[in-house]
mmCIF file of C-alpha atoms in Angstrom:
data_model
loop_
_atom_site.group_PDB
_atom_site.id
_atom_site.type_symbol
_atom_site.label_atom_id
_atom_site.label_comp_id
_atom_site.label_asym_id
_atom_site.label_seq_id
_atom_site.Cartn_x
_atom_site.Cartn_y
_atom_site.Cartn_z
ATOM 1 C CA UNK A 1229 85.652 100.076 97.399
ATOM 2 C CA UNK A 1230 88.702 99.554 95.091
ATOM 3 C CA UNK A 1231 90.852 102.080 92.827
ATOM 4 C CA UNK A 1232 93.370 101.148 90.827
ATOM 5 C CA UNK A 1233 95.866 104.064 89.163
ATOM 6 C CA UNK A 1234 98.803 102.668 86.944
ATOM 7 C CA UNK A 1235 98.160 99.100 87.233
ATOM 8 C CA UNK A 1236 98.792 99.749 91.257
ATOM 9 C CA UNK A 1237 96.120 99.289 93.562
ATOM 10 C CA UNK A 1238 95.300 102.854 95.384
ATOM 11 C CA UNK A 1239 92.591 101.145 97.049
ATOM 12 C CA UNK A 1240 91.539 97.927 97.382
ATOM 13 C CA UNK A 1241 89.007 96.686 99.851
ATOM 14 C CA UNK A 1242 88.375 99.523 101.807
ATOM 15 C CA UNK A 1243 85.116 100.316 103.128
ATOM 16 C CA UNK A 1244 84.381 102.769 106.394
ATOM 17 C CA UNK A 1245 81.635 104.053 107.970
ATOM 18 C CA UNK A 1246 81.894 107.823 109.277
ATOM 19 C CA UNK A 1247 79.027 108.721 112.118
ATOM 20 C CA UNK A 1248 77.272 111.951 111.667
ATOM 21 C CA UNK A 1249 79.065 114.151 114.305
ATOM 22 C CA UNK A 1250 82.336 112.733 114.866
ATOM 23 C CA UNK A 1251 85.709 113.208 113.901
ATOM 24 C CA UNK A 1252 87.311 110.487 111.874
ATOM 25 C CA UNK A 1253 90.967 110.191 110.891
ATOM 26 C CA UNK A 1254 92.594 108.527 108.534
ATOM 27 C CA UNK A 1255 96.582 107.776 108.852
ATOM 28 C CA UNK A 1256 98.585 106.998 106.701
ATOM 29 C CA UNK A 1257 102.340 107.123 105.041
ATOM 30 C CA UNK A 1258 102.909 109.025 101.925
ATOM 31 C CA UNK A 1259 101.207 106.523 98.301
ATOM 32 C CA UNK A 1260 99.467 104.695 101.228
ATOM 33 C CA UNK A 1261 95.561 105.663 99.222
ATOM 34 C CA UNK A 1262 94.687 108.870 101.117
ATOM 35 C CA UNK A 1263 94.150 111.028 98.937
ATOM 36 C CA UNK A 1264 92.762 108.626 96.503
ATOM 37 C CA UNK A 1265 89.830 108.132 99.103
ATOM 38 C CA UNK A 1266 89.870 112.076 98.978
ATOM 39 C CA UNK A 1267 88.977 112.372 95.637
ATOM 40 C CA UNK A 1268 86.562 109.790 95.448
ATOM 41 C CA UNK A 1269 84.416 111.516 98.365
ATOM 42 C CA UNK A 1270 84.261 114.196 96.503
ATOM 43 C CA UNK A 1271 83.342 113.145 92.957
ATOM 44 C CA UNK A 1272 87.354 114.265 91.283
ATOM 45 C CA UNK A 1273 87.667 110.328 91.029
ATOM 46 C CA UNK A 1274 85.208 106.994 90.597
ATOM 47 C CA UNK A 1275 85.970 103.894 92.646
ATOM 48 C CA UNK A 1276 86.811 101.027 89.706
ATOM 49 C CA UNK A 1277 83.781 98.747 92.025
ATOM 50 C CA UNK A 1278 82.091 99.154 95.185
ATOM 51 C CA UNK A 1279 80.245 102.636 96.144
ATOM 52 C CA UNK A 1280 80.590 105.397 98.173
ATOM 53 C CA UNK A 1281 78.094 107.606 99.303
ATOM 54 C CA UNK A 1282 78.027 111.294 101.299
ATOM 55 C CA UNK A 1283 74.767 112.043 103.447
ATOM 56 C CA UNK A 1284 73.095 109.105 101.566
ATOM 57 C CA UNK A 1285 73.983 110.607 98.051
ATOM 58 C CA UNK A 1286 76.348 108.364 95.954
ATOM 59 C CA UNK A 1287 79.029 109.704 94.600
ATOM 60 C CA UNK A 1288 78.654 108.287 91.246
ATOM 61 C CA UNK A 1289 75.438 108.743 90.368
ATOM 62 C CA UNK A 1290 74.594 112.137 92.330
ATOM 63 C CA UNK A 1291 77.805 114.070 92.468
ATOM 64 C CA UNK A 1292 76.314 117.657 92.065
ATOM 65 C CA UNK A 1293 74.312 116.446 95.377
ATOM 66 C CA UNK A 1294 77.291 115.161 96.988
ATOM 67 C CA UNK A 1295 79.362 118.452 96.566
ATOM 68 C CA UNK A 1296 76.573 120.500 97.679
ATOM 69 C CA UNK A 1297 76.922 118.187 100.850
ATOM 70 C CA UNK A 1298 80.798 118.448 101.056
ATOM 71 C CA UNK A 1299 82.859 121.187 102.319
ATOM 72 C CA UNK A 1300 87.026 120.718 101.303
ATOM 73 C CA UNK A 1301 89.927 121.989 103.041
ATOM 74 C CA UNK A 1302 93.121 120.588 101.341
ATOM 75 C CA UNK A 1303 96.773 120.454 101.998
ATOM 76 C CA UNK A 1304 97.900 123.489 100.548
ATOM 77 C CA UNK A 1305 96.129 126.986 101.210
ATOM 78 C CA UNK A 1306 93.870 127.735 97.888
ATOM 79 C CA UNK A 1307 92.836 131.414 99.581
ATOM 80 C CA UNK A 1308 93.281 133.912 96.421
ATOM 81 C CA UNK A 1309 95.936 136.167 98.141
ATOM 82 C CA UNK A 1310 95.382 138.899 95.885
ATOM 83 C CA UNK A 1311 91.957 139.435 97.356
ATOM 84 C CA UNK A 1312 90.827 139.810 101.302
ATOM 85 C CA UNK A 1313 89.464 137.409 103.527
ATOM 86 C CA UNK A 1314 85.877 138.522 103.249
ATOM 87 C CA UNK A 1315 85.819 138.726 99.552
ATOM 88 C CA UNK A 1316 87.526 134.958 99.365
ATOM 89 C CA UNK A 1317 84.574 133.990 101.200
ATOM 90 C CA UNK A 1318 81.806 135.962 99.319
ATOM 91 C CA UNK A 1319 83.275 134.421 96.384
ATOM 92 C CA UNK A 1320 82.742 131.367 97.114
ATOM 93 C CA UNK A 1321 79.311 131.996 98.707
ATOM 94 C CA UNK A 1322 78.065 132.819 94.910
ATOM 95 C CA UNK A 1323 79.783 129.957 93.579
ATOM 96 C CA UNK A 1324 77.450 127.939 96.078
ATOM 97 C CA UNK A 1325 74.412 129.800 94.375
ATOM 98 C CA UNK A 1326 73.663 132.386 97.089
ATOM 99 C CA UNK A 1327 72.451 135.530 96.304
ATOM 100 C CA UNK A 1328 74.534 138.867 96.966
ATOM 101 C CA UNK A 1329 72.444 139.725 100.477
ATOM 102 C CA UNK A 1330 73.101 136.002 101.715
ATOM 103 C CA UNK A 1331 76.647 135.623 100.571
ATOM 104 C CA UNK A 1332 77.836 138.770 102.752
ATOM 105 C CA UNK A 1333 75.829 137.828 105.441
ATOM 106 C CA UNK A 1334 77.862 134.330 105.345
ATOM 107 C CA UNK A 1335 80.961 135.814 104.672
ATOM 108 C CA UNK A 1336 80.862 138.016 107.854
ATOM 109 C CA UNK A 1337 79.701 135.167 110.147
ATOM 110 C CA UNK A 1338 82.236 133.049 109.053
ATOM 111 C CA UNK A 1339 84.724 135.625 109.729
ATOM 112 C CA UNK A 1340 83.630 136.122 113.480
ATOM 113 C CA UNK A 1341 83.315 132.553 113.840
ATOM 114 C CA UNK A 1342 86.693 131.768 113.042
ATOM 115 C CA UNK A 1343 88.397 134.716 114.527
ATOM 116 C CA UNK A 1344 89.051 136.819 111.057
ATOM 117 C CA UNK A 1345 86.353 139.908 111.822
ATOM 118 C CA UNK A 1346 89.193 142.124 112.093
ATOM 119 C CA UNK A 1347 91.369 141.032 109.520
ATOM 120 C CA UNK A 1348 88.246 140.400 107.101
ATOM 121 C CA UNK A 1349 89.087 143.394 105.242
ATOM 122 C CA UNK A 1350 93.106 142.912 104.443
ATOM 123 C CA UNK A 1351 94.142 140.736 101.430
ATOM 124 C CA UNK A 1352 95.286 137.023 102.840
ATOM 125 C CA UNK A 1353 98.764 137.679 101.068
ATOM 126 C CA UNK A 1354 99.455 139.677 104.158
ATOM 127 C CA UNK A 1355 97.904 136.707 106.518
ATOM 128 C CA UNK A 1356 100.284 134.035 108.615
ATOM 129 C CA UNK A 1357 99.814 130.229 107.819
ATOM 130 C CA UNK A 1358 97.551 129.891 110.740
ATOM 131 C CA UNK A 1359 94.894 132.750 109.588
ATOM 132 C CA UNK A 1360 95.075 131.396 105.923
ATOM 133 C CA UNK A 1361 94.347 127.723 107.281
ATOM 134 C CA UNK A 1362 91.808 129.638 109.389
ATOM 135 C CA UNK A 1363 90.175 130.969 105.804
ATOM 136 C CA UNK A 1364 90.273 128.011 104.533
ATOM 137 C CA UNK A 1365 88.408 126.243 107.120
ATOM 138 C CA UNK A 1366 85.623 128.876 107.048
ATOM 139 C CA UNK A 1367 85.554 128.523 103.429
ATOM 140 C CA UNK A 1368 84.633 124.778 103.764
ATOM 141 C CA UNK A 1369 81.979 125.854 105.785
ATOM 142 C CA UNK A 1370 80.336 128.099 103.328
ATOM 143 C CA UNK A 1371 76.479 126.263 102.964
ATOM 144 C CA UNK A 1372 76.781 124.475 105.889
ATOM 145 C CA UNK A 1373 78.050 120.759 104.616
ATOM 146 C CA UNK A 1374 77.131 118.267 107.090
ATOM 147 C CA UNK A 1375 80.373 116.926 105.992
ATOM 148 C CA UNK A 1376 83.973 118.628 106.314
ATOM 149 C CA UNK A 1377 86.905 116.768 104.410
ATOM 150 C CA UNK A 1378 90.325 118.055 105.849
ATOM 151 C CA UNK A 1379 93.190 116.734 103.654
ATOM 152 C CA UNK A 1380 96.419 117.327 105.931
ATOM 153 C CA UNK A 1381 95.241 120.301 106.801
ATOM 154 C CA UNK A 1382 98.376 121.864 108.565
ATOM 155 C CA UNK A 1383 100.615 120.613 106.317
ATOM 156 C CA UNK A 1384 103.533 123.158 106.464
ATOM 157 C CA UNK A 1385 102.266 125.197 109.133
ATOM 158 C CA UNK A 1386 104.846 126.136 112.222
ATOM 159 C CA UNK A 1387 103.645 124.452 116.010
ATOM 160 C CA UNK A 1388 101.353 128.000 116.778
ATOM 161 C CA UNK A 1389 99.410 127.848 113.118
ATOM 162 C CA UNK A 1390 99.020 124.255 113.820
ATOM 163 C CA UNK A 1391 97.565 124.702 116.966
ATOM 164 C CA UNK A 1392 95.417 127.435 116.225
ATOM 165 C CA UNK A 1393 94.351 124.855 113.495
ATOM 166 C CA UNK A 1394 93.373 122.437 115.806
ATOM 167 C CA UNK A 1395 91.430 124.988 117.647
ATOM 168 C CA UNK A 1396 89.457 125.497 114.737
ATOM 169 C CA UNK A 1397 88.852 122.199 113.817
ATOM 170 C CA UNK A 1398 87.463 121.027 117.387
ATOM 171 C CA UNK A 1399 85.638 124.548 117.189
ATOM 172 C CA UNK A 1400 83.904 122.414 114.127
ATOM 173 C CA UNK A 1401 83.393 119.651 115.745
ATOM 174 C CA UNK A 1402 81.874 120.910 118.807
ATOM 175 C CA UNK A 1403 79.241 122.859 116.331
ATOM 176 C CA UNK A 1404 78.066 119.255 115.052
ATOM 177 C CA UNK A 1405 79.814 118.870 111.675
ATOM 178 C CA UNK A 1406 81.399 115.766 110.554
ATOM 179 C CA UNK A 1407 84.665 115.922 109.789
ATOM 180 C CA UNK A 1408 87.123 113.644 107.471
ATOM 181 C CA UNK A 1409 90.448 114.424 108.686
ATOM 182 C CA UNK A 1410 93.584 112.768 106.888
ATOM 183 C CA UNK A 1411 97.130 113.524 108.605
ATOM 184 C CA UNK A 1412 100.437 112.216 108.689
ATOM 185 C CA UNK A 1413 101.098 114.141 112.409
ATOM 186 C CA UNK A 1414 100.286 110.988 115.218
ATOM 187 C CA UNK A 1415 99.800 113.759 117.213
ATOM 188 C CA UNK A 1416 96.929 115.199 115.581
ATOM 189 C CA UNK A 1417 94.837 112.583 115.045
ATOM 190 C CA UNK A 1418 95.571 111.413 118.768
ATOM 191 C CA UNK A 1419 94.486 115.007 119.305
ATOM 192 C CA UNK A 1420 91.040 115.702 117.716
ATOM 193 C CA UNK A 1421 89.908 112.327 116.368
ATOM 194 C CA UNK A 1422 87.159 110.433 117.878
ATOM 195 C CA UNK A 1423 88.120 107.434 115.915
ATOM 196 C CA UNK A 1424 90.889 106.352 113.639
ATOM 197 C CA UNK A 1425 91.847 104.052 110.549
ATOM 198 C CA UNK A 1426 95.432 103.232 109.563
ATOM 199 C CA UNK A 1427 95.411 102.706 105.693
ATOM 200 C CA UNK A 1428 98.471 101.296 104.145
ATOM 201 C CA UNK A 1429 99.637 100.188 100.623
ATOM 202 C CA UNK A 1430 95.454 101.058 99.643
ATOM 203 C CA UNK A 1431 94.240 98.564 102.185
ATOM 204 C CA UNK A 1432 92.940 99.232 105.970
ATOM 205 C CA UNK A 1433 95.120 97.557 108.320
ATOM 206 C CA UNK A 1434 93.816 98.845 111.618
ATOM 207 C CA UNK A 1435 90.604 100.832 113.299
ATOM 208 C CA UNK A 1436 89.569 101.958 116.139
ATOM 209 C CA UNK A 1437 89.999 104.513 119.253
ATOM 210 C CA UNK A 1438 93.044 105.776 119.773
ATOM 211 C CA UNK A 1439 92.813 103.797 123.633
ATOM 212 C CA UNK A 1440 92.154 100.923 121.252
ATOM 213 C CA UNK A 1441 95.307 100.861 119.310
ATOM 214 C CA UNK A 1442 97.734 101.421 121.952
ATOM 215 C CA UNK A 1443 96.032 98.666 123.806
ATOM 216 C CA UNK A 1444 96.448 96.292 120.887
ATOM 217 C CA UNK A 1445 99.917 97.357 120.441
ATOM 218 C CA UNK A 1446 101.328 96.298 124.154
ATOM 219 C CA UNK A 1447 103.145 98.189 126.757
ATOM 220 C CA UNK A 1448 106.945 98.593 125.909
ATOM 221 C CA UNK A 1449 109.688 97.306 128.398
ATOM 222 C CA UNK A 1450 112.689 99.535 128.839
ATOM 223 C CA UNK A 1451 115.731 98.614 130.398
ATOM 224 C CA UNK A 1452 118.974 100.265 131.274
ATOM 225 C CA UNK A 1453 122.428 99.589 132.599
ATOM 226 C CA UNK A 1454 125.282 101.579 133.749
ATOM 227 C CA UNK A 1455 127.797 99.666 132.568
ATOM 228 C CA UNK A 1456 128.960 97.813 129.118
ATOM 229 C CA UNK A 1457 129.492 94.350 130.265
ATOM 230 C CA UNK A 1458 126.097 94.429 131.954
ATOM 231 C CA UNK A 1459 124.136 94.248 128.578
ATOM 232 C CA UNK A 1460 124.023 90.933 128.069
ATOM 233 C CA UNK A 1461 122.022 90.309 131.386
ATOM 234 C CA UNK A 1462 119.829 93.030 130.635
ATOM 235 C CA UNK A 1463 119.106 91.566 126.992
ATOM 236 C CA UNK A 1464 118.237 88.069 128.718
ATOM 237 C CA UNK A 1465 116.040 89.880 131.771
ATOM 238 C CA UNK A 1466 114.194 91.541 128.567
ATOM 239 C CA UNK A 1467 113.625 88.711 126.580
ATOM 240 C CA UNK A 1468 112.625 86.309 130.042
ATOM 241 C CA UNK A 1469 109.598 88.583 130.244
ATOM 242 C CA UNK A 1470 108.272 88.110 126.456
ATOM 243 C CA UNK A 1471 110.393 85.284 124.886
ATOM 244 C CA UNK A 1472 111.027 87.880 121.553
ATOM 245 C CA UNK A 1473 113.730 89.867 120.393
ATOM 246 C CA UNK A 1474 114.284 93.084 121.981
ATOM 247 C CA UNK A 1475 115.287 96.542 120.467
ATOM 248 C CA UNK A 1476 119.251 96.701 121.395
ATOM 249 C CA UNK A 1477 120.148 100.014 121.670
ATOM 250 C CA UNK A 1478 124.110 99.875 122.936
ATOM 251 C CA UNK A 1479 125.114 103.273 122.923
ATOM 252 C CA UNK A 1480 122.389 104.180 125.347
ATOM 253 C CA UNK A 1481 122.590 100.853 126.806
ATOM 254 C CA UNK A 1482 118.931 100.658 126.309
ATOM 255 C CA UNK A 1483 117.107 97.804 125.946
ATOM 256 C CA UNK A 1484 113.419 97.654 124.735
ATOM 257 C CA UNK A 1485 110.895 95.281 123.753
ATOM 258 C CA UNK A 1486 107.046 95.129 123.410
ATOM 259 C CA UNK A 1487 105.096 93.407 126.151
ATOM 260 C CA UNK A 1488 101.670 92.116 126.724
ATOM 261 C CA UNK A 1489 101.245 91.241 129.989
ATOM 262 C CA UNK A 1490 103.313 94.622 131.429
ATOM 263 C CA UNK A 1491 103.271 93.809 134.877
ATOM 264 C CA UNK A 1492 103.950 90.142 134.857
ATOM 265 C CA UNK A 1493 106.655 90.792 132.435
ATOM 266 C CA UNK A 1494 108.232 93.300 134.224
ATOM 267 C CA UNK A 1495 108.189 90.863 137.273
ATOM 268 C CA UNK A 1496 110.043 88.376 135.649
ATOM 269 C CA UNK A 1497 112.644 90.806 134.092
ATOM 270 C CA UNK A 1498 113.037 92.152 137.749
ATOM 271 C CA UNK A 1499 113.794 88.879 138.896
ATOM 272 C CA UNK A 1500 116.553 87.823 136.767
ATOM 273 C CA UNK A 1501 118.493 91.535 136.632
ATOM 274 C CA UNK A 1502 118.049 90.372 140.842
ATOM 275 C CA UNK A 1503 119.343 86.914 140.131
ATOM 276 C CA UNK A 1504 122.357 88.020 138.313
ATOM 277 C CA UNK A 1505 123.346 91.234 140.875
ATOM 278 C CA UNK A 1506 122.087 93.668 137.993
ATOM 279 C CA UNK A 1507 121.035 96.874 139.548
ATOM 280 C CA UNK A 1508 119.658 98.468 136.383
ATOM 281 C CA UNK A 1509 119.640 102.296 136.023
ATOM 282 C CA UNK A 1510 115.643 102.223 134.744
ATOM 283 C CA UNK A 1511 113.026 99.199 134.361
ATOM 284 C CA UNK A 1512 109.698 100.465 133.353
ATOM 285 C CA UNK A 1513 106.758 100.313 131.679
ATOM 286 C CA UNK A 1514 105.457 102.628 128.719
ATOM 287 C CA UNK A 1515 102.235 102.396 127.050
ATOM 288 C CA UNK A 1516 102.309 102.403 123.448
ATOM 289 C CA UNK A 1517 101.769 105.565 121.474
ATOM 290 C CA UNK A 1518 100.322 106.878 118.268
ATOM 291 C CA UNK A 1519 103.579 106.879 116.332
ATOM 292 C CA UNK A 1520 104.459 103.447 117.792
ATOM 293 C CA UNK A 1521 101.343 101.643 116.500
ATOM 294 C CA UNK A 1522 101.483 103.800 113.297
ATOM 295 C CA UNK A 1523 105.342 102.457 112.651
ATOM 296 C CA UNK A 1524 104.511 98.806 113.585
ATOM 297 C CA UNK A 1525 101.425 98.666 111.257
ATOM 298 C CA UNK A 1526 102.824 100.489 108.306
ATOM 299 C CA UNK A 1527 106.527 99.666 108.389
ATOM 300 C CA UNK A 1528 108.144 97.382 105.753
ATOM 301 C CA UNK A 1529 104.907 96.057 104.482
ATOM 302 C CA UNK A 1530 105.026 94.366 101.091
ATOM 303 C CA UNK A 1531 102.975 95.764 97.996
ATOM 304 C CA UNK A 1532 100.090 93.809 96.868
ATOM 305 C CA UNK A 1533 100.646 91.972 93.981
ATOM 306 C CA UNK A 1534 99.344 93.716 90.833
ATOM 307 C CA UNK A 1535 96.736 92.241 88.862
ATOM 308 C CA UNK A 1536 95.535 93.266 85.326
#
């Protein structure tokens, strides 16, 4: 699937496959085609070639289907705060076409399910982040969507609101819905997803687990000295246990350097910091994280070139 906007490529060459069930996030740095994909999925946009299609309904040429299918949570809260939590959700019950008896019904479930019974009847102006997000999420529910789309959904929210967000969203999960999530928090996706894809410049540059990536990003080698002039030995223990560069950090007088074979490189930086009289203040091994596979895929990547 490709999208171009401007004469840049949004998306180019992107195709995934979301299981019914799971949760799927997408990562991503800000431009990098997220929301793009968004909009597609849900019929606001149409891919420039390739296809998309939502519970086997293509997005071009059955959109009403496709949004009937769809339930959207976006970045930013779209509660009406002038009215309360059950009426948001009766509203948007009728939009969906039910009738006045199954629209309260719905509104009220929704409510319990999420945690909202006893707020139901206060306007959301006088909600926190968390119970808005909260609304929202039961909104995207209303019809029962096999799919949920959450676009950044706690963008803005403090660490409790995020978490109770989270809560929610494996709440989803553990119902059976599929769920779309796109974030920019490592942590989140590390969190709640089942499976991830790291987009970047419009273009997929990495999928799998989250085990999966940190394997395929190596173990990093730390090392640290007490004392100035014993940097340079640490530098060449580090980079007899990879042959690379390391990360010089002299301040701290850290150094640290990606690994694949962790234990066989840490052996051989042990040995020289032994053959030199080094006795280091830390040598260790740390697997790779989220936010260390996210910065080494996405990080000073150059732009596809733009073709008209």
């Amino acid at each position: 699937m490709q999208r171009k906007h401007k004469n840049i490529w949004a998306l180019r060459d992107v195709s995934l496959h979301i299981s019914a069930g799971e949760i799927f996030a997408l990562l991503g740095p800000n431009g990098a085609g997220k929301t793009t994909l968004v909009r597609i999925l849900t019929t606001l946009l149409r891919p420039d070639s390739g296809h998309a299609r939502v519970a086997g309904w293509d997005v071009v040429t059955n959109p009403a289907r496709v949004r009937a299918a769809t339930g959207l949570a976006g970045q930013y809260s779209t509660v009406d705060g002038m009215l309360t939590g059950f009426e948001n959700l009766y509203l948007i019950a009728k939009l969906r076409g039910m009738d006045r008896r199954t629209a309260r019904r719905t509104a009220s479930e929704l409510l319990e399910r999420f945690r909202l019974t006893d707020a139901g009847g206060r306007v959301t102006n006088t909600y926190s982040g968390g119970m808005r997000r909260r609304l929202d999420l039961a909104g995207s529910l209303v019809g029962s969507p096999p799919l949920v789309i959450l676009d950044e959904p706690t963008t803005g929210l403090d660490p409790k609101s995020r978490l109770d967000a989270w809560d929610a969203v494996s709440e989803l999960a553990a119902g059976g819905t599929t769920i779309l999530l796109t974030t920019q928090y490592l942590e989140e996706a590390d969190r709640l997803a089942d499976r991830i894809t790291v987009i970047d410049h419009g273009k997929v540059v990495a999928a799998g687990t989250s085990d999966e990536l940190k394997a395929a990003a190596g173990s990093r080698l730390i090392i640290m000295v007490a004392e100035d002039h014993q940097m340079p030995t640490a530098i060449r223990a580090a980079v007899s246990a990879s042959g690379n560069s390391p990360v010089v950090d002299h301040r701290d007088r850290r150094v640290e350097m990606v690994v694949t074979d962790g234990r066989s490189a840490l052996t051989r930086a042990l040995s020289v910091l032994e053959d030199e009289g080094v006795e280091a203040l830390e040598v260790g091994l740390r697997r790779a994280t989220l936010d260390d596979v996210f910065l080494g895929l996405t990080t000073a990547r150059p732009r596809p070139a733009v073709t008209r």
